[in-house]
Each structure stands twice: as structure tokens, then as C-alpha cells.
PDB file of C-alpha atoms and ligand atoms in Angstrom:
ATOM      1  CA  MET S   1      -0.075 -47.874 -39.250  1.00 44.00           C
ATOM      2  CA  PHE S   2       3.163 -46.897 -41.004  1.00 46.00           C
ATOM      3  CA  LYS S   3       2.267 -43.211 -40.712  1.00 47.00           C
ATOM      4  CA  LYS S   4       1.544 -43.586 -37.024  1.00 46.00           C
ATOM      5  CA  ILE S   5       4.989 -45.069 -36.336  1.00 45.00           C
ATOM      6  CA  ILE S   6       6.721 -42.226 -38.136  1.00 46.00           C
ATOM      7  CA  LEU S   7       4.654 -39.739 -36.159  1.00 44.00           C
ATOM      8  CA  SER S   8       5.509 -41.232 -32.784  1.00 45.00           C
ATOM      9  CA  THR S   9       9.210 -41.432 -33.676  1.00 43.00           C
ATOM     10  CA  THR S  10       9.090 -37.724 -34.496  1.00 43.00           C
ATOM     11  CA  ILE S  11       7.402 -36.953 -31.183  1.00 43.00           C
ATOM     12  CA  VAL S  12       9.972 -38.972 -29.276  1.00 42.00           C
ATOM     13  CA  SER S  13      12.866 -37.230 -30.980  1.00 44.00           C
ATOM     14  CA  VAL S  14      11.267 -33.797 -30.420  1.00 42.00           C
ATOM     15  CA  LEU S  15      10.744 -34.634 -26.750  1.00 42.00           C
ATOM     16  CA  PHE S  16      14.294 -35.882 -26.501  1.00 43.00           C
ATOM     17  CA  SER S  17      15.736 -32.705 -27.939  1.00 43.00           C
ATOM     18  CA  LEU S  18      13.529 -30.586 -25.651  1.00 42.00           C
ATOM     19  CA  CYS S  19      14.788 -32.486 -22.628  1.00 41.00           C
ATOM     20  CA  ALA S  20      18.406 -32.170 -23.753  1.00 41.00           C
ATOM     21  CA  CYS S  21      17.894 -28.480 -24.306  1.00 42.00           C
ATOM     22  CA  SER S  22      16.255 -27.734 -20.972  1.00 42.00           C
ATOM     23  CA  SER S  23      18.752 -29.728 -18.938  1.00 40.00           C
ATOM     24  CA  ASN S  24      21.531 -27.800 -20.668  1.00 40.00           C
ATOM     25  CA  SER S  25      20.023 -24.481 -19.750  1.00 40.00           C
ATOM     26  CA  VAL S  26      19.621 -25.605 -16.135  1.00 41.00           C
ATOM     27  CA  ASN S  27      23.311 -26.434 -15.998  1.00 41.00           C
ATOM     28  CA  THR S  28      24.517 -23.179 -17.460  1.00 43.00           C
ATOM     29  CA  THR S  29      22.096 -20.701 -15.867  1.00 42.00           C
ATOM     30  CA  SER S  30      19.622 -21.454 -13.074  1.00 45.00           C
ATOM     31  CA  SER S  31      21.760 -23.842 -11.057  1.00 55.00           C
ATOM     32  CA  SER S  32      24.675 -21.404 -10.934  1.00 84.00           C
ATOM     33  CA  LYS S  33      22.504 -18.505  -9.770  1.00 95.00           C
ATOM     34  CA  ILE S  34      21.565 -17.796  -6.185  1.00 96.00           C
ATOM     35  CA  THR S  35      18.094 -16.546  -5.258  1.00 97.00           C
ATOM     36  CA  VAL S  36      18.059 -13.137  -3.618  1.00 98.00           C
ATOM     37  CA  VAL S  37      14.892 -11.574  -2.228  1.00 98.00           C
ATOM     38  CA  ALA S  38      14.951  -7.755  -2.178  1.00 98.00           C
ATOM     39  CA  SER S  39      12.349  -5.739  -0.274  1.00 98.00           C
ATOM     40  CA  PHE S  40      11.631  -3.070  -2.915  1.00 98.00           C
ATOM     41  CA  ASN S  41      12.892  -1.669  -6.219  1.00 98.00           C
ATOM     42  CA  ALA S  42      16.022   0.241  -5.105  1.00 98.00           C
ATOM     43  CA  MET S  43      17.314  -2.782  -3.157  1.00 98.00           C
ATOM     44  CA  SER S  44      16.617  -4.983  -6.159  1.00 98.00           C
ATOM     45  CA  GLU S  45      18.537  -2.542  -8.397  1.00 98.00           C
ATOM     46  CA  PHE S  46      21.603  -2.655  -6.121  1.00 98.00           C
ATOM     47  CA  VAL S  47      21.509  -6.466  -5.981  1.00 98.00           C
ATOM     48  CA  LYS S  48      21.339  -6.625  -9.793  1.00 98.00           C
ATOM     49  CA  ALA S  49      24.220  -4.157 -10.159  1.00 98.00           C
ATOM     50  CA  ILE S  50      26.503  -6.244  -7.932  1.00 98.00           C
ATOM     51  CA  GLY S  51      25.124  -9.754  -8.555  1.00 98.00           C
ATOM     52  CA  LYS S  52      24.468  -9.447 -12.310  1.00 98.00           C
ATOM     53  CA  ASP S  53      24.478 -12.928 -13.931  1.00 97.00           C
ATOM     54  CA  LYS S  54      24.950 -14.787 -10.670  1.00 98.00           C
ATOM     55  CA  VAL S  55      21.631 -13.839  -9.053  1.00 98.00           C
ATOM     56  CA  ASN S  56      17.911 -14.346  -9.514  1.00 97.00           C
ATOM     57  CA  VAL S  57      16.285 -11.340  -7.855  1.00 97.00           C
ATOM     58  CA  VAL S  58      12.740 -11.424  -6.496  1.00 97.00           C
ATOM     59  CA  THR S  59      11.208  -8.153  -5.267  1.00 97.00           C
ATOM     60  CA  VAL S  60       8.696  -8.329  -2.394  1.00 97.00           C
ATOM     61  CA  ILE S  61       6.933  -4.974  -2.829  1.00 97.00           C
ATOM     62  CA  PRO S  62       5.271  -4.877  -6.247  1.00 94.00           C
ATOM     63  CA  ASN S  63       5.878  -1.964  -8.592  1.00 93.00           C
ATOM     64  CA  GLY S  64       3.348   0.798  -8.170  1.00 92.00           C
ATOM     65  CA  THR S  65       3.054   0.134  -4.435  1.00 94.00           C
ATOM     66  CA  ASP S  66       4.261   2.694  -1.885  1.00 92.00           C
ATOM     67  CA  PRO S  67       6.810   0.923   0.365  1.00 95.00           C
ATOM     68  CA  HIS S  68       6.071   3.283   3.278  1.00 94.00           C
ATOM     69  CA  ASP S  69       2.772   1.635   4.102  1.00 91.00           C
ATOM     70  CA  PHE S  70       3.202  -1.830   2.638  1.00 95.00           C
ATOM     71  CA  GLU S  71       2.079  -4.831   4.713  1.00 95.00           C
ATOM     72  CA  PRO S  72       3.151  -8.182   3.264  1.00 95.00           C
ATOM     73  CA  LYS S  73       0.816 -11.151   3.016  1.00 93.00           C
ATOM     74  CA  ILE S  74       2.087 -14.713   3.460  1.00 91.00           C
ATOM     75  CA  LYS S  75       2.301 -15.232  -0.311  1.00 92.00           C
ATOM     76  CA  ASP S  76       4.569 -12.154  -0.649  1.00 92.00           C
ATOM     77  CA  LEU S  77       7.167 -13.818   1.579  1.00 94.00           C
ATOM     78  CA  GLN S  78       7.087 -17.321   0.089  1.00 95.00           C
ATOM     79  CA  ASP S  79      10.315 -16.782  -1.862  1.00 95.00           C
ATOM     80  CA  LEU S  80      12.202 -16.277   1.409  1.00 97.00           C
ATOM     81  CA  THR S  81      11.780 -19.980   2.193  1.00 96.00           C
ATOM     82  CA  ASP S  82      14.443 -21.074  -0.271  1.00 93.00           C
ATOM     83  CA  ALA S  83      16.360 -17.825  -0.828  1.00 97.00           C
ATOM     84  CA  LYS S  84      20.027 -17.504   0.089  1.00 97.00           C
ATOM     85  CA  LEU S  85      19.910 -13.798   0.763  1.00 98.00           C
ATOM     86  CA  PHE S  86      17.342 -11.220   1.857  1.00 98.00           C
ATOM     87  CA  VAL S  87      18.190  -7.554   1.281  1.00 98.00           C
ATOM     88  CA  TYR S  88      16.222  -4.746   2.904  1.00 98.00           C
ATOM     89  CA  ASN S  89      16.905  -1.044   3.459  1.00 98.00           C
ATOM     90  CA  GLY S  90      16.280  -0.898   7.213  1.00 98.00           C
ATOM     91  CA  LEU S  91      15.817   2.265   9.330  1.00 98.00           C
ATOM     92  CA  GLY S  92      12.189   1.297   9.832  1.00 96.00           C
ATOM     93  CA  LEU S  93      11.153   1.374   6.163  1.00 97.00           C
ATOM     94  CA  GLU S  94      10.299  -2.347   6.187  1.00 98.00           C
ATOM     95  CA  LYS S  95       8.762  -2.710   9.638  1.00 96.00           C
ATOM     96  CA  TRP S  96       7.801  -6.264   8.667  1.00 97.00           C
ATOM     97  CA  ALA S  97      11.392  -7.387   7.899  1.00 97.00           C
ATOM     98  CA  ASN S  98      12.399  -8.871  11.261  1.00 96.00           C
ATOM     99  CA  SER S  99       9.255 -10.903  11.736  1.00 94.00           C
ATOM    100  CA  ALA S 100       9.479 -12.092   8.123  1.00 95.00           C
ATOM    101  CA  ILE S 101      13.054 -13.306   8.722  1.00 95.00           C
ATOM    102  CA  SER S 102      12.170 -15.150  11.918  1.00 94.00           C
ATOM    103  CA  SER S 103       8.886 -16.628  10.728  1.00 93.00           C
ATOM    104  CA  VAL S 104      10.121 -17.998   7.413  1.00 93.00           C
ATOM    105  CA  GLY S 105      12.050 -20.899   8.960  1.00 92.00           C
ATOM    106  CA  ASN S 106      15.001 -20.729   6.574  1.00 96.00           C
ATOM    107  CA  LYS S 107      18.083 -21.401   8.703  1.00 94.00           C
ATOM    108  CA  ASN S 108      20.466 -20.692   5.829  1.00 95.00           C
ATOM    109  CA  LEU S 109      18.987 -17.297   4.993  1.00 97.00           C
ATOM    110  CA  ILE S 110      21.477 -14.423   5.227  1.00 98.00           C
ATOM    111  CA  ALA S 111      19.820 -11.054   5.881  1.00 98.00           C
ATOM    112  CA  VAL S 112      21.411  -7.759   4.836  1.00 98.00           C
ATOM    113  CA  ASP S 113      20.328  -4.504   6.466  1.00 98.00           C
ATOM    114  CA  ALA S 114      21.680  -2.352   3.628  1.00 98.00           C
ATOM    115  CA  SER S 115      21.702   0.971   5.507  1.00 98.00           C
ATOM    116  CA  LYS S 116      23.750  -0.409   8.402  1.00 98.00           C
ATOM    117  CA  GLY S 117      26.710   1.806   9.265  1.00 98.00           C
ATOM    118  CA  TYR S 118      25.628   4.835   7.211  1.00 98.00           C
ATOM    119  CA  PRO S 119      25.053   7.958   9.371  1.00 97.00           C
ATOM    120  CA  ALA S 120      21.265   8.291   9.448  1.00 97.00           C
ATOM    121  CA  ASN S 121      19.239  11.445  10.134  1.00 96.00           C
ATOM    122  CA  LYS S 122      16.497  11.572  12.743  1.00 95.00           C
ATOM    123  CA  VAL S 123      13.308  13.165  11.504  1.00 93.00           C
ATOM    124  CA  SER S 124      12.481  16.241  13.567  1.00 86.00           C
ATOM    125  CA  ASN S 125       9.442  15.898  15.856  1.00 83.00           C
ATOM    126  CA  SER S 126       9.631  12.127  15.518  1.00 86.00           C
ATOM    127  CA  GLY S 127      11.732   9.382  17.078  1.00 90.00           C
ATOM    128  CA  GLU S 128      12.129   7.796  13.653  1.00 95.00           C
ATOM    129  CA  TYR S 129      14.899   7.925  11.083  1.00 97.00           C
ATOM    130  CA  ASP S 130      14.733   9.108   7.495  1.00 98.00           C
ATOM    131  CA  PRO S 131      15.081   5.828   5.552  1.00 98.00           C
ATOM    132  CA  HIS S 132      15.887   7.269   2.062  1.00 98.00           C
ATOM    133  CA  ILE S 133      19.611   6.486   2.056  1.00 98.00           C
ATOM    134  CA  TRP S 134      19.451   4.874  -1.408  1.00 98.00           C
ATOM    135  CA  LEU S 135      18.642   8.270  -2.947  1.00 98.00           C
ATOM    136  CA  SER S 136      22.023   9.781  -2.135  1.00 97.00           C
ATOM    137  CA  ILE S 137      25.208   8.952  -4.022  1.00 98.00           C
ATOM    138  CA  THR S 138      27.252   8.256  -0.887  1.00 97.00           C
ATOM    139  CA  GLY S 139      24.292   6.318   0.543  1.00 98.00           C
ATOM    140  CA  ALA S 140      24.018   4.154  -2.576  1.00 98.00           C
ATOM    141  CA  GLU S 141      27.753   3.415  -2.353  1.00 98.00           C
ATOM    142  CA  ALA S 142      27.373   2.339   1.289  1.00 98.00           C
ATOM    143  CA  GLU S 143      24.277   0.203   0.678  1.00 98.00           C
ATOM    144  CA  ALA S 144      25.830  -1.492  -2.364  1.00 98.00           C
ATOM    145  CA  LYS S 145      28.942  -2.246  -0.267  1.00 98.00           C
ATOM    146  CA  ASN S 146      26.837  -4.003   2.408  1.00 98.00           C
ATOM    147  CA  ILE S 147      25.058  -5.938  -0.336  1.00 98.00           C
ATOM    148  CA  GLU S 148      28.395  -6.951  -1.853  1.00 98.00           C
ATOM    149  CA  ALA S 149      29.478  -8.359   1.530  1.00 98.00           C
ATOM    150  CA  GLY S 150      26.185 -10.285   1.807  1.00 98.00           C
ATOM    151  CA  LEU S 151      26.570 -11.775  -1.671  1.00 98.00           C
ATOM    152  CA  GLU S 152      30.124 -12.854  -0.912  1.00 98.00           C
ATOM    153  CA  LYS S 153      28.973 -14.553   2.292  1.00 98.00           C
ATOM    154  CA  ALA S 154      26.109 -16.310   0.494  1.00 97.00           C
ATOM    155  CA  ASP S 155      28.181 -17.295  -2.535  1.00 97.00           C
ATOM    156  CA  PRO S 156      31.915 -17.218  -1.657  1.00 97.00           C
ATOM    157  CA  SER S 157      33.019 -18.970  -4.848  1.00 96.00           C
ATOM    158  CA  ASN S 158      32.125 -15.823  -6.831  1.00 97.00           C
ATOM    159  CA  LYS S 159      33.786 -13.324  -4.492  1.00 97.00           C
ATOM    160  CA  THR S 160      36.055 -11.731  -7.118  1.00 98.00           C
ATOM    161  CA  TYR S 161      33.077 -11.364  -9.499  1.00 98.00           C
ATOM    162  CA  TYR S 162      31.091  -9.407  -6.890  1.00 98.00           C
ATOM    163  CA  GLU S 163      34.124  -7.314  -5.970  1.00 98.00           C
ATOM    164  CA  ALA S 164      34.663  -6.316  -9.603  1.00 98.00           C
ATOM    165  CA  ASN S 165      30.983  -5.434 -10.080  1.00 98.00           C
ATOM    166  CA  TYR S 166      30.992  -3.323  -6.914  1.00 98.00           C
ATOM    167  CA  THR S 167      34.070  -1.446  -8.124  1.00 98.00           C
ATOM    168  CA  SER S 168      32.487  -0.587 -11.455  1.00 98.00           C
ATOM    169  CA  PHE S 169      29.183   0.437  -9.789  1.00 98.00           C
ATOM    170  CA  TYR S 170      31.121   2.583  -7.287  1.00 98.00           C
ATOM    171  CA  ASN S 171      33.053   4.211 -10.121  1.00 98.00           C
ATOM    172  CA  GLU S 172      29.840   5.115 -11.941  1.00 98.00           C
ATOM    173  CA  LEU S 173      28.377   6.645  -8.773  1.00 98.00           C
ATOM    174  CA  ASN S 174      31.585   8.466  -8.000  1.00 98.00           C
ATOM    175  CA  ALA S 175      31.731   9.912 -11.519  1.00 98.00           C
ATOM    176  CA  LEU S 176      28.216  11.327 -11.003  1.00 98.00           C
ATOM    177  CA  TYR S 177      29.249  12.783  -7.654  1.00 98.00           C
ATOM    178  CA  ASN S 178      32.333  14.433  -9.178  1.00 98.00           C
ATOM    179  CA  GLU S 179      30.311  15.803 -12.090  1.00 98.00           C
ATOM    180  CA  TYR S 180      27.574  17.353  -9.940  1.00 98.00           C
ATOM    181  CA  LYS S 181      29.577  18.558  -6.921  1.00 98.00           C
ATOM    182  CA  PRO S 182      30.993  21.622  -8.750  1.00 98.00           C
ATOM    183  CA  LYS S 183      27.751  22.157 -10.700  1.00 98.00           C
ATOM    184  CA  PHE S 184      25.624  22.377  -7.551  1.00 98.00           C
ATOM    185  CA  SER S 185      28.131  24.557  -5.735  1.00 98.00           C
ATOM    186  CA  SER S 186      28.037  27.034  -8.633  1.00 97.00           C
ATOM    187  CA  VAL S 187      24.259  27.639  -8.496  1.00 97.00           C
ATOM    188  CA  LYS S 188      22.782  30.343  -6.273  1.00 95.00           C
ATOM    189  CA  ASN S 189      19.344  28.882  -5.716  1.00 93.00           C
ATOM    190  CA  LYS S 190      19.811  25.526  -4.031  1.00 96.00           C
ATOM    191  CA  ASN S 191      16.126  24.782  -3.302  1.00 96.00           C
ATOM    192  CA  PHE S 192      13.868  22.303  -5.007  1.00 97.00           C
ATOM    193  CA  VAL S 193      10.328  21.071  -4.372  1.00 96.00           C
ATOM    194  CA  THR S 194       9.265  17.453  -4.601  1.00 95.00           C
ATOM    195  CA  GLY S 195       6.385  15.071  -3.810  1.00 94.00           C
ATOM    196  CA  HIS S 196       7.583  13.675  -0.485  1.00 95.00           C
ATOM    197  CA  ALA S 197      10.703  14.453   1.548  1.00 95.00           C
ATOM    198  CA  ALA S 198      12.751  11.602   0.065  1.00 97.00           C
ATOM    199  CA  PHE S 199      15.885  13.539  -0.916  1.00 98.00           C
ATOM    200  CA  GLY S 200      17.306  14.581   2.467  1.00 97.00           C
ATOM    201  CA  TYR S 201      20.486  12.544   2.007  1.00 98.00           C
ATOM    202  CA  LEU S 202      20.953  13.725  -1.587  1.00 98.00           C
ATOM    203  CA  CYS S 203      20.666  17.290  -0.211  1.00 98.00           C
ATOM    204  CA  LYS S 204      23.417  16.432   2.255  1.00 97.00           C
ATOM    205  CA  ASP S 205      25.666  15.142  -0.584  1.00 98.00           C
ATOM    206  CA  PHE S 206      25.380  18.442  -2.462  1.00 98.00           C
ATOM    207  CA  ASN S 207      24.319  21.071   0.120  1.00 98.00           C
ATOM    208  CA  LEU S 208      20.829  21.441  -1.302  1.00 98.00           C
ATOM    209  CA  THR S 209      17.446  22.094   0.364  1.00 97.00           C
ATOM    210  CA  GLN S 210      14.217  20.251  -0.365  1.00 96.00           C
ATOM    211  CA  ASP S 211      10.618  21.289   0.247  1.00 95.00           C
ATOM    212  CA  SER S 212       7.868  18.772  -0.291  1.00 95.00           C
ATOM    213  CA  VAL S 213       4.134  18.281  -0.573  1.00 94.00           C
ATOM    214  CA  GLU S 214       4.237  15.241   1.748  1.00 93.00           C
ATOM    215  CA  ASP S 215       6.562  14.414   4.639  1.00 93.00           C
ATOM    216  CA  VAL S 216       9.371  11.846   4.912  1.00 94.00           C
ATOM    217  CA  PHE S 217       6.921   8.990   5.451  1.00 92.00           C
ATOM    218  CA  ALA S 218       4.587  10.040   2.601  1.00 91.00           C
ATOM    219  CA  ASP S 219       1.815  10.282   5.194  1.00 88.00           C
ATOM    220  CA  GLY S 220      -1.050  11.799   3.259  1.00 87.00           C
ATOM    221  CA  GLU S 221      -1.763  15.075   1.532  1.00 90.00           C
ATOM    222  CA  PRO S 222      -0.984  18.462   3.099  1.00 92.00           C
ATOM    223  CA  SER S 223      -3.477  20.549   5.036  1.00 93.00           C
ATOM    224  CA  ALA S 224      -4.699  23.819   3.546  1.00 94.00           C
ATOM    225  CA  GLN S 225      -2.345  25.664   5.899  1.00 95.00           C
ATOM    226  CA  LYS S 226       0.674  23.575   4.856  1.00 93.00           C
ATOM    227  CA  MET S 227      -0.250  24.145   1.214  1.00 94.00           C
ATOM    228  CA  ASP S 228      -0.357  27.934   1.778  1.00 96.00           C
ATOM    229  CA  GLU S 229       3.061  27.801   3.423  1.00 95.00           C
ATOM    230  CA  LEU S 230       4.435  25.823   0.475  1.00 94.00           C
ATOM    231  CA  ILE S 231       3.019  28.293  -2.024  1.00 96.00           C
ATOM    232  CA  ASN S 232       4.668  31.158  -0.125  1.00 96.00           C
ATOM    233  CA  THR S 233       7.992  29.317   0.113  1.00 95.00           C
ATOM    234  CA  CYS S 234       7.963  28.536  -3.617  1.00 95.00           C
ATOM    235  CA  LYS S 235       7.264  32.159  -4.473  1.00 95.00           C
ATOM    236  CA  LYS S 236       9.930  33.433  -2.094  1.00 94.00           C
ATOM    237  CA  GLU S 237      12.519  30.970  -3.398  1.00 93.00           C
ATOM    238  CA  ASN S 238      11.534  31.697  -6.989  1.00 93.00           C
ATOM    239  CA  ILE S 239      10.885  27.997  -7.671  1.00 95.00           C
ATOM    240  CA  LYS S 240      10.574  27.382 -11.426  1.00 94.00           C
ATOM    241  CA  THR S 241      10.014  23.614 -11.309  1.00 96.00           C
ATOM    242  CA  VAL S 242       7.894  21.403  -9.077  1.00 96.00           C
ATOM    243  CA  PHE S 243       8.940  17.765  -9.146  1.00 96.00           C
ATOM    244  CA  VAL S 244       6.171  15.214  -9.285  1.00 94.00           C
ATOM    245  CA  GLU S 245       6.277  11.628  -8.074  1.00 93.00           C
ATOM    246  CA  ASP S 246       4.052   8.950  -9.565  1.00 85.00           C
ATOM    247  CA  MET S 247       2.982   7.434  -6.262  1.00 87.00           C
ATOM    248  CA  VAL S 248       2.742  10.562  -4.075  1.00 89.00           C
ATOM    249  CA  SER S 249      -0.052  13.100  -4.586  1.00 88.00           C
ATOM    250  CA  PRO S 250       0.756  13.982  -8.201  1.00 91.00           C
ATOM    251  CA  LYS S 251      -2.410  16.103  -8.401  1.00 92.00           C
ATOM    252  CA  VAL S 252      -1.412  18.229  -5.379  1.00 93.00           C
ATOM    253  CA  SER S 253       2.054  18.807  -6.882  1.00 94.00           C
ATOM    254  CA  GLU S 254       0.455  19.829 -10.171  1.00 94.00           C
ATOM    255  CA  THR S 255      -1.872  22.239  -8.361  1.00 94.00           C
ATOM    256  CA  LEU S 256       1.086  23.727  -6.490  1.00 95.00           C
ATOM    257  CA  ALA S 257       3.021  24.190  -9.742  1.00 95.00           C
ATOM    258  CA  LYS S 258       0.062  25.951 -11.340  1.00 95.00           C
ATOM    259  CA  GLU S 259      -0.397  28.168  -8.298  1.00 94.00           C
ATOM    260  CA  VAL S 260       3.217  29.419  -8.360  1.00 96.00           C
ATOM    261  CA  GLY S 261       3.663  29.416 -12.150  1.00 96.00           C
ATOM    262  CA  ALA S 262       6.244  26.632 -12.120  1.00 96.00           C
ATOM    263  CA  SER S 263       6.593  23.823 -14.615  1.00 95.00           C
ATOM    264  CA  VAL S 264       6.142  20.183 -13.638  1.00 96.00           C
ATOM    265  CA  LYS S 265       8.929  17.626 -14.021  1.00 96.00           C
ATOM    266  CA  LYS S 266       9.126  13.991 -13.071  1.00 96.00           C
ATOM    267  CA  ILE S 267      11.500  12.781 -10.362  1.00 97.00           C
ATOM    268  CA  TYR S 268      12.398   9.188  -9.492  1.00 97.00           C
ATOM    269  CA  THR S 269      12.421   8.047  -5.859  1.00 97.00           C
ATOM    270  CA  GLU S 270      13.324   4.505  -7.028  1.00 97.00           C
ATOM    271  CA  GLU S 271      10.755   3.193  -4.572  1.00 97.00           C
ATOM    272  CA  SER S 272       9.161   1.581  -7.610  1.00 96.00           C
ATOM    273  CA  LYS S 273      10.545   0.734 -11.066  1.00 96.00           C
ATOM    274  CA  GLU S 274       9.522   3.484 -13.476  1.00 95.00           C
ATOM    275  CA  ASP S 275      10.070   3.991 -17.212  1.00 96.00           C
ATOM    276  CA  ASN S 276      12.204   0.826 -17.171  1.00 96.00           C
ATOM    277  CA  LEU S 277      15.222   2.790 -15.883  1.00 97.00           C
ATOM    278  CA  ASP S 278      17.967   1.146 -13.871  1.00 98.00           C
ATOM    279  CA  TYR S 279      19.373   2.834 -10.756  1.00 98.00           C
ATOM    280  CA  ILE S 280      22.134   4.815 -12.474  1.00 98.00           C
ATOM    281  CA  GLN S 281      19.856   5.962 -15.319  1.00 98.00           C
ATOM    282  CA  ALA S 282      17.209   7.202 -12.856  1.00 98.00           C
ATOM    283  CA  MET S 283      19.832   8.923 -10.679  1.00 98.00           C
ATOM    284  CA  LYS S 284      21.358  10.636 -13.742  1.00 98.00           C
ATOM    285  CA  ALA S 285      17.908  11.881 -14.755  1.00 98.00           C
ATOM    286  CA  ASN S 286      17.219  13.188 -11.224  1.00 98.00           C
ATOM    287  CA  LEU S 287      20.521  15.041 -10.940  1.00 98.00           C
ATOM    288  CA  LYS S 288      20.183  16.599 -14.386  1.00 98.00           C
ATOM    289  CA  GLU S 289      16.610  17.770 -13.760  1.00 97.00           C
ATOM    290  CA  ILE S 290      17.337  19.132 -10.285  1.00 98.00           C
ATOM    291  CA  TYR S 291      20.417  20.979 -11.561  1.00 98.00           C
ATOM    292  CA  ASP S 292      18.567  22.335 -14.616  1.00 96.00           C
ATOM    293  CA  SER S 293      15.786  23.624 -12.350  1.00 96.00           C
ATOM    294  CA  MET S 294      18.350  25.682 -10.373  1.00 95.00           C
ATOM    295  CA  LYS S 295      20.343  27.182 -13.252  1.00 89.00           C
TER     296      LYS S 295
HETATM  297 ZN1   ZN H 301       9.847   7.486   0.483  1.00 92.55          ZN
END
């Protein structure tokens, strides 16, 4: 009997301290954060860079899934019901975005079309736009700026916090741009070969040219004729490196590399989180590898 009383007193005090502890953590963290739903990895990276400690980010498209042909199920959009902000790239990448926004029934939801205002390229022989704005330095700056404005609208009390985070993110991007602008203008061979044509805007930043195994929309593997053309182009341009993407025909890229005697290097499209790299780390790796392949 005596033992039992001691035991229950201990349980009560343990429970009490647990409660005290969890209510504390609610006050200092969760309740001060806003929930932001991002469509895919790159959008999520930008939100984290600007929102840092003030946001809980949920990503709709799971890692390892190609965003070009993703179709959300109802459960994928559940977080939109009580989110403050929804961030998507736009330019037709997330064809499901508008219907998701209207069907979710969240009147307070603020939606950010991150590519809005950035000069987009039309894809030749198609009425569609190239969506890969996040893969260029100037594009990332523009998308992060739109996201900053969205965060400030959703959470005005932390405006100066978001402004400061945008400034430091912009400065990091700008430093990369200033480092690589002279490097890329000094190389003679400005061509590189990748998995799908995701780097059109990066090419525009630095006057480079991309060739790719798959097209802008990552629409399936190349025909035998297209493959022959690529092999000839690689040989003509003296391509020493073929960049391989995890989610886009890695085997075809490896075959191409073998065929033209090039080595294989990894490139990050940021469409999915890879090797646990954040946006700046992945961009640094891309720029270094592309530049090294041209030296
Ligand atoms: Zn893509």
C-alpha cells in the first residue's frame, strides 16, 4: 500500500513535468511559427531561407518524385486546409495548383506564384513556358523576393526578420554570380550536357549552352535518332563530362558518356532534395562542376 502511494505520486509528478515541458515548447516554438505549404523541393528551400525559424514548411511533392508529371491526391493537399501560405513555381509546372487553391476551402490562404514577373522563355515548338526559373541565380533572387512578400503579408509582425533573411540570401546568390560571371566568360567551350533541359535560365545568366538527353518537360527517353544527334554534338563540341540527374534517365546519360568517352558527374536540378544539400550548397556544386567541365 505504502509503495503504491509513492509510485503514483512519482507518476503524477512525472506527468506534471511533462505537461509543463510540452506547454513551454508550444509557447516558444510551434505557436509562433506559420505553416507554409511549398509545392516541391526548390520552393521549400526558398521558403526556409527566408522564413527560417518562423515557418513550418510542408512539401507537397515527395522527394524522389519528378514534379513534371506529379498528380496530387487529396491527402497530399490536406496541409493546405490550415496553412497560411502556399508557394508554387508557376509557369505550368504545377498544373494542379489553381484547382488545389480553390478546392481547399481555406479563405485565409495566401498563394504565391514565385515566378511571377520574371521574364520567362517559351519553349520552341510548344505554346508552353520553360518553368526552371529556380535554377538560375537571377531567377532564384526573383522567386525568393516574391516569397518574401508573401511571408510578410501572411505574418506582418515579422516583416523586418524576413527582409533581413532575404538580404542575406540575395547576397549569397549575388556573390556566386559575381564569382562565376568572369570565370564563365573566360572559357572557350561554353557547352554542357545534362539529363533534361532544366538549365536554360542558368545558361542565360552566364551565356552558356545546354544539350540534354530529355527535353524541358522531362518527357521520356530520346529516340535512337535523337541519341545519334547527341553523340555527334558531344563529339563535335569535345564534351568531356556528361551530367547525370537522379530522376531523369541516368542510364541513358551514362550510355551517352561511354559512347563519347566523357566522364559522368552529378548535377542537381533541386526538383528533389538530394544528398541533404540546401539550395546554395547545391547551386555551388552545380556551378563548380559545370565550370570545371569547361576548363
Ligand atoms: Zn525539370
